[in-house]
Amino acid sequence: MAALTVLIIRHAEKPGENWPGPGLTAEAQPDRKSLVVRGWQRAGAWAALFGSGRGGADYPKPDFVYAAQPDPYDGPLSAGGEPSQRPYETIRSLADRLGLKPVIRWAKGEESELVAEIT
């Protein structure tokens, strides 16, 4: 079996942490579930690093990009809450740059299913 490299990247900066400012959608609309400006900058940096092919063995170009389900979802933790947009927003530019369709079928609370799929 070939070696498998899995890189786990936490979503970029969110409102209320060390980076001031409101969460904003890609269309610059205020949204408490979205990244702050600094988070959008970091997401762009991930796209440049992983999408350029210049990261070498330390930062290989991915074959798949996963993010938590960003849409309202009828899953185990969907009752009474909205999913965060930040994981999807963090990887969206990278997936676009690489021409990959993000895998977003797993929601928060379904991590064991995600691991089973990857391995």
mmCIF file with all atom_site columns, C-alpha atoms in Angstrom:
data_model
loop_
_atom_site.group_PDB
_atom_site.id
_atom_site.type_symbol
_atom_site.label_atom_id
_atom_site.label_alt_id
_atom_site.label_comp_id
_atom_site.label_asym_id
_atom_site.label_entity_id
_atom_site.label_seq_id
_atom_site.pdbx_PDB_ins_code
_atom_site.Cartn_x
_atom_site.Cartn_y
_atom_site.Cartn_z
_atom_site.occupancy
_atom_site.B_iso_or_equiv
_atom_site.pdbx_formal_charge
_atom_site.auth_seq_id
_atom_site.auth_comp_id
_atom_site.auth_asym_id
_atom_site.auth_atom_id
_atom_site.pdbx_PDB_model_num
ATOM 1   C CA . MET A 1 1   ? 0.000   0.000  0.000   1.00 0.00 ? 1   MET A CA 1
ATOM 2   C CA . ALA A 1 2   ? 1.320   3.452  -0.899  1.00 0.00 ? 2   ALA A CA 1
ATOM 3   C CA . ALA A 1 3   ? 2.057   5.929  1.841   1.00 0.00 ? 3   ALA A CA 1
ATOM 4   C CA . LEU A 1 4   ? -0.753  8.312  2.650   1.00 0.00 ? 4   LEU A CA 1
ATOM 5   C CA . THR A 1 5   ? -0.073  11.901 3.657   1.00 0.00 ? 5   THR A CA 1
ATOM 6   C CA . VAL A 1 6   ? -2.896  13.647 5.457   1.00 0.00 ? 6   VAL A CA 1
ATOM 7   C CA . LEU A 1 7   ? -2.555  17.311 6.366   1.00 0.00 ? 7   LEU A CA 1
ATOM 8   C CA . ILE A 1 8   ? -5.068  18.726 8.816   1.00 0.00 ? 8   ILE A CA 1
ATOM 9   C CA . ILE A 1 9   ? -5.440  22.484 8.732   1.00 0.00 ? 9   ILE A CA 1
ATOM 10  C CA . ARG A 1 10  ? -7.619  24.270 11.220  1.00 0.00 ? 10  ARG A CA 1
ATOM 11  C CA . HIS A 1 11  ? -9.898  26.872 9.719   1.00 0.00 ? 11  HIS A CA 1
ATOM 12  C CA . ALA A 1 12  ? -8.450  30.357 9.441   1.00 0.00 ? 12  ALA A CA 1
ATOM 13  C CA . GLU A 1 13  ? -9.165  33.209 11.854  1.00 0.00 ? 13  GLU A CA 1
ATOM 14  C CA . LYS A 1 14  ? -12.662 33.804 13.116  1.00 0.00 ? 14  LYS A CA 1
ATOM 15  C CA . PRO A 1 15  ? -14.370 36.782 14.735  1.00 0.00 ? 15  PRO A CA 1
ATOM 16  C CA . GLY A 1 16  ? -13.641 37.383 18.398  1.00 0.00 ? 16  GLY A CA 1
ATOM 17  C CA . GLU A 1 17  ? -10.122 35.954 18.479  1.00 0.00 ? 17  GLU A CA 1
ATOM 18  C CA . ASN A 1 18  ? -6.835  37.838 18.236  1.00 0.00 ? 18  ASN A CA 1
ATOM 19  C CA . TRP A 1 19  ? -7.759  39.359 14.886  1.00 0.00 ? 19  TRP A CA 1
ATOM 20  C CA . PRO A 1 20  ? -10.247 42.194 15.162  1.00 0.00 ? 20  PRO A CA 1
ATOM 21  C CA . GLY A 1 21  ? -13.074 42.785 12.802  1.00 0.00 ? 21  GLY A CA 1
ATOM 22  C CA . PRO A 1 22  ? -16.296 41.095 11.833  1.00 0.00 ? 22  PRO A CA 1
ATOM 23  C CA . GLY A 1 23  ? -16.694 37.848 9.983   1.00 0.00 ? 23  GLY A CA 1
ATOM 24  C CA . LEU A 1 24  ? -17.323 38.512 6.303   1.00 0.00 ? 24  LEU A CA 1
ATOM 25  C CA . THR A 1 25  ? -18.593 36.363 3.453   1.00 0.00 ? 25  THR A CA 1
ATOM 26  C CA . ALA A 1 26  ? -16.661 36.235 0.166   1.00 0.00 ? 26  ALA A CA 1
ATOM 27  C CA . GLU A 1 27  ? -19.029 38.986 -0.977  1.00 0.00 ? 27  GLU A CA 1
ATOM 28  C CA . ALA A 1 28  ? -18.003 41.153 2.036   1.00 0.00 ? 28  ALA A CA 1
ATOM 29  C CA . GLN A 1 29  ? -21.339 40.730 3.816   1.00 0.00 ? 29  GLN A CA 1
ATOM 30  C CA . PRO A 1 30  ? -21.156 40.568 7.640   1.00 0.00 ? 30  PRO A CA 1
ATOM 31  C CA . ASP A 1 31  ? -21.557 36.996 8.895   1.00 0.00 ? 31  ASP A CA 1
ATOM 32  C CA . ARG A 1 32  ? -20.598 35.748 12.364  1.00 0.00 ? 32  ARG A CA 1
ATOM 33  C CA . LYS A 1 33  ? -19.962 32.238 10.926  1.00 0.00 ? 33  LYS A CA 1
ATOM 34  C CA . SER A 1 34  ? -17.414 33.488 8.353   1.00 0.00 ? 34  SER A CA 1
ATOM 35  C CA . LEU A 1 35  ? -13.731 34.388 8.385   1.00 0.00 ? 35  LEU A CA 1
ATOM 36  C CA . VAL A 1 36  ? -12.360 37.804 9.343   1.00 0.00 ? 36  VAL A CA 1
ATOM 37  C CA . VAL A 1 37  ? -10.206 39.660 6.797   1.00 0.00 ? 37  VAL A CA 1
ATOM 38  C CA . ARG A 1 38  ? -7.028  38.106 8.238   1.00 0.00 ? 38  ARG A CA 1
ATOM 39  C CA . GLY A 1 39  ? -8.609  34.655 7.828   1.00 0.00 ? 39  GLY A CA 1
ATOM 40  C CA . TRP A 1 40  ? -9.332  35.338 4.153   1.00 0.00 ? 40  TRP A CA 1
ATOM 41  C CA . GLN A 1 41  ? -5.691  36.380 3.754   1.00 0.00 ? 41  GLN A CA 1
ATOM 42  C CA . ARG A 1 42  ? -4.513  33.132 5.345   1.00 0.00 ? 42  ARG A CA 1
ATOM 43  C CA . ALA A 1 43  ? -6.850  31.112 3.096   1.00 0.00 ? 43  ALA A CA 1
ATOM 44  C CA . GLY A 1 44  ? -5.245  32.823 0.096   1.00 0.00 ? 44  GLY A CA 1
ATOM 45  C CA . ALA A 1 45  ? -1.809  31.952 1.450   1.00 0.00 ? 45  ALA A CA 1
ATOM 46  C CA . TRP A 1 46  ? -2.782  28.264 1.706   1.00 0.00 ? 46  TRP A CA 1
ATOM 47  C CA . ALA A 1 47  ? -3.893  28.390 -1.935  1.00 0.00 ? 47  ALA A CA 1
ATOM 48  C CA . ALA A 1 48  ? -0.570  29.933 -2.964  1.00 0.00 ? 48  ALA A CA 1
ATOM 49  C CA . LEU A 1 49  ? 1.506   27.466 -0.927  1.00 0.00 ? 49  LEU A CA 1
ATOM 50  C CA . PHE A 1 50  ? -0.276  24.217 -1.781  1.00 0.00 ? 50  PHE A CA 1
ATOM 51  C CA . GLY A 1 51  ? -1.509  25.283 -5.206  1.00 0.00 ? 51  GLY A CA 1
ATOM 52  C CA . SER A 1 52  ? 1.839   26.360 -6.639  1.00 0.00 ? 52  SER A CA 1
ATOM 53  C CA . GLY A 1 53  ? 3.496   22.949 -6.492  1.00 0.00 ? 53  GLY A CA 1
ATOM 54  C CA . ARG A 1 54  ? 6.537   24.583 -4.879  1.00 0.00 ? 54  ARG A CA 1
ATOM 55  C CA . GLY A 1 55  ? 5.940   23.253 -1.371  1.00 0.00 ? 55  GLY A CA 1
ATOM 56  C CA . GLY A 1 56  ? 7.927   20.080 -2.010  1.00 0.00 ? 56  GLY A CA 1
ATOM 57  C CA . ALA A 1 57  ? 7.556   17.111 0.314   1.00 0.00 ? 57  ALA A CA 1
ATOM 58  C CA . ASP A 1 58  ? 6.754   19.358 3.276   1.00 0.00 ? 58  ASP A CA 1
ATOM 59  C CA . TYR A 1 59  ? 3.679   20.872 1.611   1.00 0.00 ? 59  TYR A CA 1
ATOM 60  C CA . PRO A 1 60  ? 2.563   18.507 -1.179  1.00 0.00 ? 60  PRO A CA 1
ATOM 61  C CA . LYS A 1 61  ? -0.151  19.380 -3.658  1.00 0.00 ? 61  LYS A CA 1
ATOM 62  C CA . PRO A 1 62  ? -3.333  17.679 -2.432  1.00 0.00 ? 62  PRO A CA 1
ATOM 63  C CA . ASP A 1 63  ? -5.336  15.215 -4.456  1.00 0.00 ? 63  ASP A CA 1
ATOM 64  C CA . PHE A 1 64  ? -8.424  15.833 -2.315  1.00 0.00 ? 64  PHE A CA 1
ATOM 65  C CA . VAL A 1 65  ? -9.580  18.740 -0.181  1.00 0.00 ? 65  VAL A CA 1
ATOM 66  C CA . TYR A 1 66  ? -12.103 18.209 2.612   1.00 0.00 ? 66  TYR A CA 1
ATOM 67  C CA . ALA A 1 67  ? -14.023 20.710 4.704   1.00 0.00 ? 67  ALA A CA 1
ATOM 68  C CA . ALA A 1 68  ? -16.892 20.409 7.135   1.00 0.00 ? 68  ALA A CA 1
ATOM 69  C CA . GLN A 1 69  ? -20.339 20.644 5.579   1.00 0.00 ? 69  GLN A CA 1
ATOM 70  C CA . PRO A 1 70  ? -21.028 24.435 5.319   1.00 0.00 ? 70  PRO A CA 1
ATOM 71  C CA . ASP A 1 71  ? -24.754 24.231 4.540   1.00 0.00 ? 71  ASP A CA 1
ATOM 72  C CA . PRO A 1 72  ? -27.702 23.575 6.812   1.00 0.00 ? 72  PRO A CA 1
ATOM 73  C CA . TYR A 1 73  ? -27.621 19.854 7.330   1.00 0.00 ? 73  TYR A CA 1
ATOM 74  C CA . ASP A 1 74  ? -29.843 17.207 8.820   1.00 0.00 ? 74  ASP A CA 1
ATOM 75  C CA . GLY A 1 75  ? -27.028 15.463 10.678  1.00 0.00 ? 75  GLY A CA 1
ATOM 76  C CA . PRO A 1 76  ? -26.234 14.615 14.297  1.00 0.00 ? 76  PRO A CA 1
ATOM 77  C CA . LEU A 1 77  ? -25.461 18.174 15.425  1.00 0.00 ? 77  LEU A CA 1
ATOM 78  C CA . SER A 1 78  ? -27.788 20.117 13.163  1.00 0.00 ? 78  SER A CA 1
ATOM 79  C CA . ALA A 1 79  ? -30.588 20.721 15.634  1.00 0.00 ? 79  ALA A CA 1
ATOM 80  C CA . GLY A 1 80  ? -30.700 24.329 16.769  1.00 0.00 ? 80  GLY A CA 1
ATOM 81  C CA . GLY A 1 81  ? -27.476 25.474 15.156  1.00 0.00 ? 81  GLY A CA 1
ATOM 82  C CA . GLU A 1 82  ? -25.981 26.666 11.924  1.00 0.00 ? 82  GLU A CA 1
ATOM 83  C CA . PRO A 1 83  ? -22.780 25.138 10.606  1.00 0.00 ? 83  PRO A CA 1
ATOM 84  C CA . SER A 1 84  ? -19.695 27.324 10.408  1.00 0.00 ? 84  SER A CA 1
ATOM 85  C CA . GLN A 1 85  ? -18.659 28.617 7.015   1.00 0.00 ? 85  GLN A CA 1
ATOM 86  C CA . ARG A 1 86  ? -15.001 28.984 8.058   1.00 0.00 ? 86  ARG A CA 1
ATOM 87  C CA . PRO A 1 87  ? -13.702 25.491 7.189   1.00 0.00 ? 87  PRO A CA 1
ATOM 88  C CA . TYR A 1 88  ? -15.132 25.707 3.665   1.00 0.00 ? 88  TYR A CA 1
ATOM 89  C CA . GLU A 1 89  ? -14.025 29.320 3.198   1.00 0.00 ? 89  GLU A CA 1
ATOM 90  C CA . THR A 1 90  ? -10.491 28.344 4.270   1.00 0.00 ? 90  THR A CA 1
ATOM 91  C CA . ILE A 1 91  ? -10.104 25.716 1.516   1.00 0.00 ? 91  ILE A CA 1
ATOM 92  C CA . ARG A 1 92  ? -12.262 27.206 -1.230  1.00 0.00 ? 92  ARG A CA 1
ATOM 93  C CA . SER A 1 93  ? -9.492  29.212 -2.946  1.00 0.00 ? 93  SER A CA 1
ATOM 94  C CA . LEU A 1 94  ? -7.129  26.241 -2.851  1.00 0.00 ? 94  LEU A CA 1
ATOM 95  C CA . ALA A 1 95  ? -9.713  23.885 -4.332  1.00 0.00 ? 95  ALA A CA 1
ATOM 96  C CA . ASP A 1 96  ? -10.527 26.425 -7.059  1.00 0.00 ? 96  ASP A CA 1
ATOM 97  C CA . ARG A 1 97  ? -6.858  26.905 -7.884  1.00 0.00 ? 97  ARG A CA 1
ATOM 98  C CA . LEU A 1 98  ? -6.300  23.157 -8.194  1.00 0.00 ? 98  LEU A CA 1
ATOM 99  C CA . GLY A 1 99  ? -9.542  22.493 -10.049 1.00 0.00 ? 99  GLY A CA 1
ATOM 100 C CA . LEU A 1 100 ? -10.733 20.184 -7.274  1.00 0.00 ? 100 LEU A CA 1
ATOM 101 C CA . LYS A 1 101 ? -14.266 19.789 -6.036  1.00 0.00 ? 101 LYS A CA 1
ATOM 102 C CA . PRO A 1 102 ? -14.181 20.141 -2.233  1.00 0.00 ? 102 PRO A CA 1
ATOM 103 C CA . VAL A 1 103 ? -15.481 17.123 -0.365  1.00 0.00 ? 103 VAL A CA 1
ATOM 104 C CA . ILE A 1 104 ? -18.065 18.526 2.057   1.00 0.00 ? 104 ILE A CA 1
ATOM 105 C CA . ARG A 1 105 ? -20.254 15.523 2.781   1.00 0.00 ? 105 ARG A CA 1
ATOM 106 C CA . TRP A 1 106 ? -19.204 15.224 6.447   1.00 0.00 ? 106 TRP A CA 1
ATOM 107 C CA . ALA A 1 107 ? -20.484 17.580 9.122   1.00 0.00 ? 107 ALA A CA 1
ATOM 108 C CA . LYS A 1 108 ? -19.233 18.388 12.593  1.00 0.00 ? 108 LYS A CA 1
ATOM 109 C CA . GLY A 1 109 ? -19.837 15.290 14.688  1.00 0.00 ? 109 GLY A CA 1
ATOM 110 C CA . GLU A 1 110 ? -19.130 12.892 11.823  1.00 0.00 ? 110 GLU A CA 1
ATOM 111 C CA . GLU A 1 111 ? -15.350 12.816 12.196  1.00 0.00 ? 111 GLU A CA 1
ATOM 112 C CA . SER A 1 112 ? -15.168 9.015  12.516  1.00 0.00 ? 112 SER A CA 1
ATOM 113 C CA . GLU A 1 113 ? -16.937 8.618  9.168   1.00 0.00 ? 113 GLU A CA 1
ATOM 114 C CA . LEU A 1 114 ? -14.493 11.071 7.614   1.00 0.00 ? 114 LEU A CA 1
ATOM 115 C CA . VAL A 1 115 ? -11.506 9.138  8.961   1.00 0.00 ? 115 VAL A CA 1
ATOM 116 C CA . ALA A 1 116 ? -12.959 5.868  7.670   1.00 0.00 ? 116 ALA A CA 1
ATOM 117 C CA . GLU A 1 117 ? -13.347 7.355  4.196   1.00 0.00 ? 117 GLU A CA 1
ATOM 118 C CA . ILE A 1 118 ? -9.833  8.752  4.082   1.00 0.00 ? 118 ILE A CA 1
ATOM 119 C CA . THR A 1 119 ? -8.120  5.612  5.337   1.00 0.00 ? 119 THR A CA 1
#
